[in-house]
Amino acid sequence: MRFLTGNPRSSTGHLGIAFDEDGIRMLQVRDQRDGLRVTGAGWVPAAQASEVHTADAIRTAFINGGFTGRRCVVCLPRSEVWTQLTRFPQMPEAELKEAVVWEASDRFGIARDQLQCDWLPLGISEGSRQEVLLVAASTERLGARLEAILEAGL
């Protein structure tokens, strides 16, 4: 289970923060010889996680939850992440990077400068086209989530 820690010298994993429609879930586990053990857990109901007080709510849950370290892994709500399987002609990676952003902007109806986009190459399809999984999120929503985490001191 060392893949959970990201650091072979530490057996405590990153703090997982999952934003969801009904609140914010926080979890951290430790890798032990007999398996995983929860070392920290927290929950912030959506009513307490208003835009103005999100950082304070996260900070309070962090302090009260038994967490160690400040390295985080963040999960956005499904409603804020767009995915799309698409195909592109074969092209160099630099060109594909630009094509993916243009395609995501067009498919998801968001201006390129308001979109954070990445992709996962899936292989070559029939007709020698590159299959790609587009993953995108609004820069504004992503920024608000990350800002709250940073303001909380994580």
Tab-separated table of C-alpha atoms in Angstrom:
chain	number	residue	atom	x	y	z
A	1	MET	CA	0.000	0.000	0.000
A	2	ARG	CA	2.988	2.313	-0.272
A	3	PHE	CA	1.348	3.982	-3.266
A	4	LEU	CA	-0.928	5.816	-0.820
A	5	THR	CA	1.867	7.693	0.877
A	6	GLY	CA	3.851	9.112	-2.020
A	7	ASN	CA	6.871	9.104	0.298
A	8	PRO	CA	8.623	5.813	1.111
A	9	ARG	CA	9.941	7.234	4.418
A	10	SER	CA	6.481	8.080	5.733
A	11	SER	CA	3.620	5.703	6.335
A	12	THR	CA	1.016	8.454	6.708
A	13	GLY	CA	-0.758	9.355	3.497
A	14	HIS	CA	-1.902	12.659	2.144
A	15	LEU	CA	-5.019	14.290	3.538
A	16	GLY	CA	-7.879	13.580	1.146
A	17	ILE	CA	-10.392	16.418	0.768
A	18	ALA	CA	-13.547	15.615	-1.208
A	19	PHE	CA	-15.911	18.463	-2.031
A	20	ASP	CA	-19.434	17.214	-2.654
A	21	GLU	CA	-22.922	18.638	-2.982
A	22	ASP	CA	-23.726	17.824	0.642
A	23	GLY	CA	-20.464	18.975	2.230
A	24	ILE	CA	-16.734	18.394	2.512
A	25	ARG	CA	-15.279	15.035	3.530
A	26	MET	CA	-11.730	14.763	4.852
A	27	LEU	CA	-9.800	11.518	5.429
A	28	GLN	CA	-6.238	10.418	6.097
A	29	VAL	CA	-4.941	6.867	6.521
A	30	ARG	CA	-1.726	5.288	7.791
A	31	ASP	CA	-0.115	2.239	6.216
A	32	GLN	CA	0.616	-0.346	8.896
A	33	ARG	CA	1.872	-3.913	8.702
A	34	ASP	CA	-1.605	-5.337	9.154
A	35	GLY	CA	-3.315	-2.913	6.755
A	36	LEU	CA	-4.585	0.638	6.684
A	37	ARG	CA	-5.698	2.597	9.745
A	38	VAL	CA	-7.651	5.863	9.716
A	39	THR	CA	-5.566	8.562	11.395
A	40	GLY	CA	-7.770	11.546	10.670
A	41	ALA	CA	-11.337	12.158	9.602
A	42	GLY	CA	-13.519	15.214	9.284
A	43	TRP	CA	-16.854	16.307	7.869
A	44	VAL	CA	-18.130	19.779	7.067
A	45	PRO	CA	-21.862	19.908	6.215
A	46	ALA	CA	-22.724	22.036	3.188
A	47	ALA	CA	-24.527	24.555	5.396
A	48	GLN	CA	-21.252	25.284	7.241
A	49	ALA	CA	-19.180	25.366	4.059
A	50	SER	CA	-20.632	28.545	2.564
A	51	GLU	CA	-18.298	30.414	0.227
A	52	VAL	CA	-17.414	32.981	2.899
A	53	HIS	CA	-16.606	30.485	5.661
A	54	THR	CA	-15.252	27.480	3.778
A	55	ALA	CA	-11.631	28.037	4.847
A	56	ASP	CA	-12.614	28.399	8.515
A	57	ALA	CA	-14.736	25.249	8.353
A	58	ILE	CA	-11.901	23.259	6.739
A	59	ARG	CA	-9.390	24.586	9.295
A	60	THR	CA	-11.674	23.604	12.193
A	61	ALA	CA	-12.248	20.108	10.780
A	62	PHE	CA	-8.485	19.726	10.264
A	63	ILE	CA	-7.685	20.745	13.849
A	64	ASN	CA	-10.384	18.537	15.366
A	65	GLY	CA	-9.911	15.573	13.027
A	66	GLY	CA	-6.550	14.192	14.169
A	67	PHE	CA	-4.709	14.866	10.894
A	68	THR	CA	-0.928	14.992	10.541
A	69	GLY	CA	0.899	16.905	7.815
A	70	ARG	CA	-0.560	19.341	5.338
A	71	ARG	CA	-0.127	17.598	1.988
A	72	CYS	CA	-3.509	17.228	0.307
A	73	VAL	CA	-5.268	15.446	-2.511
A	74	VAL	CA	-8.449	17.229	-3.627
A	75	CYS	CA	-11.554	15.817	-5.285
A	76	LEU	CA	-14.104	18.094	-6.918
A	77	PRO	CA	-17.832	17.331	-7.008
A	78	ARG	CA	-18.905	15.376	-10.085
A	79	SER	CA	-21.096	18.323	-11.107
A	80	GLU	CA	-17.960	20.492	-11.479
A	81	VAL	CA	-15.879	18.084	-13.582
A	82	TRP	CA	-16.610	17.399	-17.238
A	83	THR	CA	-15.322	14.368	-19.087
A	84	GLN	CA	-15.605	13.413	-22.725
A	85	LEU	CA	-14.129	10.646	-24.846
A	86	THR	CA	-13.005	12.014	-28.204
A	87	ARG	CA	-10.771	11.160	-31.151
A	88	PHE	CA	-8.092	13.244	-32.856
A	89	PRO	CA	-5.950	12.683	-35.917
A	90	GLN	CA	-2.456	11.564	-34.997
A	91	MET	CA	-0.292	14.613	-34.242
A	92	PRO	CA	2.714	15.601	-32.127
A	93	GLU	CA	2.007	16.000	-28.402
A	94	ALA	CA	2.470	19.800	-28.465
A	95	GLU	CA	-0.214	20.118	-31.148
A	96	LEU	CA	-2.459	17.634	-29.344
A	97	LYS	CA	-2.231	19.720	-26.183
A	98	GLU	CA	-3.625	22.764	-28.002
A	99	ALA	CA	-6.225	20.727	-29.892
A	100	VAL	CA	-7.489	19.180	-26.646
A	101	VAL	CA	-8.037	22.583	-25.042
A	102	TRP	CA	-9.890	23.902	-28.096
A	103	GLU	CA	-12.026	20.755	-28.259
A	104	ALA	CA	-12.868	20.898	-24.535
A	105	SER	CA	-13.807	24.557	-24.815
A	106	ASP	CA	-16.109	23.794	-27.737
A	107	ARG	CA	-17.699	20.650	-26.251
A	108	PHE	CA	-18.249	22.063	-22.751
A	109	GLY	CA	-19.253	25.557	-23.878
A	110	ILE	CA	-16.674	27.437	-21.792
A	111	ALA	CA	-14.092	29.960	-22.992
A	112	ARG	CA	-10.536	28.603	-23.133
A	113	ASP	CA	-9.290	31.126	-20.572
A	114	GLN	CA	-11.978	29.998	-18.078
A	115	LEU	CA	-11.169	26.294	-18.350
A	116	GLN	CA	-8.597	24.017	-16.727
A	117	CYS	CA	-8.166	21.024	-18.986
A	118	ASP	CA	-6.115	17.857	-19.111
A	119	TRP	CA	-6.339	14.623	-21.041
A	120	LEU	CA	-5.443	10.984	-20.862
A	121	PRO	CA	-4.346	9.227	-24.055
A	122	LEU	CA	-6.226	5.941	-24.454
A	123	GLY	CA	-4.621	4.549	-27.580
A	124	ILE	CA	-5.261	4.385	-31.298
A	125	SER	CA	-8.755	3.649	-32.641
A	126	GLU	CA	-9.905	2.411	-36.002
A	127	GLY	CA	-8.744	4.717	-38.744
A	128	SER	CA	-5.491	5.514	-36.891
A	129	ARG	CA	-7.085	8.222	-34.742
A	130	GLN	CA	-5.894	8.973	-31.214
A	131	GLU	CA	-8.513	8.269	-28.549
A	132	VAL	CA	-8.329	10.775	-25.714
A	133	LEU	CA	-10.289	11.232	-22.502
A	134	LEU	CA	-10.828	14.961	-21.903
A	135	VAL	CA	-11.137	16.120	-18.286
A	136	ALA	CA	-11.990	19.755	-17.543
A	137	ALA	CA	-13.197	22.068	-14.799
A	138	SER	CA	-14.072	25.733	-14.504
A	139	THR	CA	-11.068	27.833	-13.491
A	140	GLU	CA	-13.360	29.926	-11.290
A	141	ARG	CA	-14.792	26.954	-9.331
A	142	LEU	CA	-11.445	25.194	-9.083
A	143	GLY	CA	-9.801	28.412	-7.884
A	144	ALA	CA	-12.440	28.936	-5.195
A	145	ARG	CA	-11.912	25.387	-3.859
A	146	LEU	CA	-8.125	25.681	-3.842
A	147	GLU	CA	-8.208	29.147	-2.309
A	148	ALA	CA	-10.276	27.858	0.626
A	149	ILE	CA	-7.781	25.018	1.199
A	150	LEU	CA	-4.810	27.399	1.105
A	151	GLU	CA	-6.540	29.889	3.401
A	152	ALA	CA	-7.150	27.015	5.824
A	153	GLY	CA	-3.374	26.571	6.005
A	154	LEU	CA	-3.084	23.345	4.063
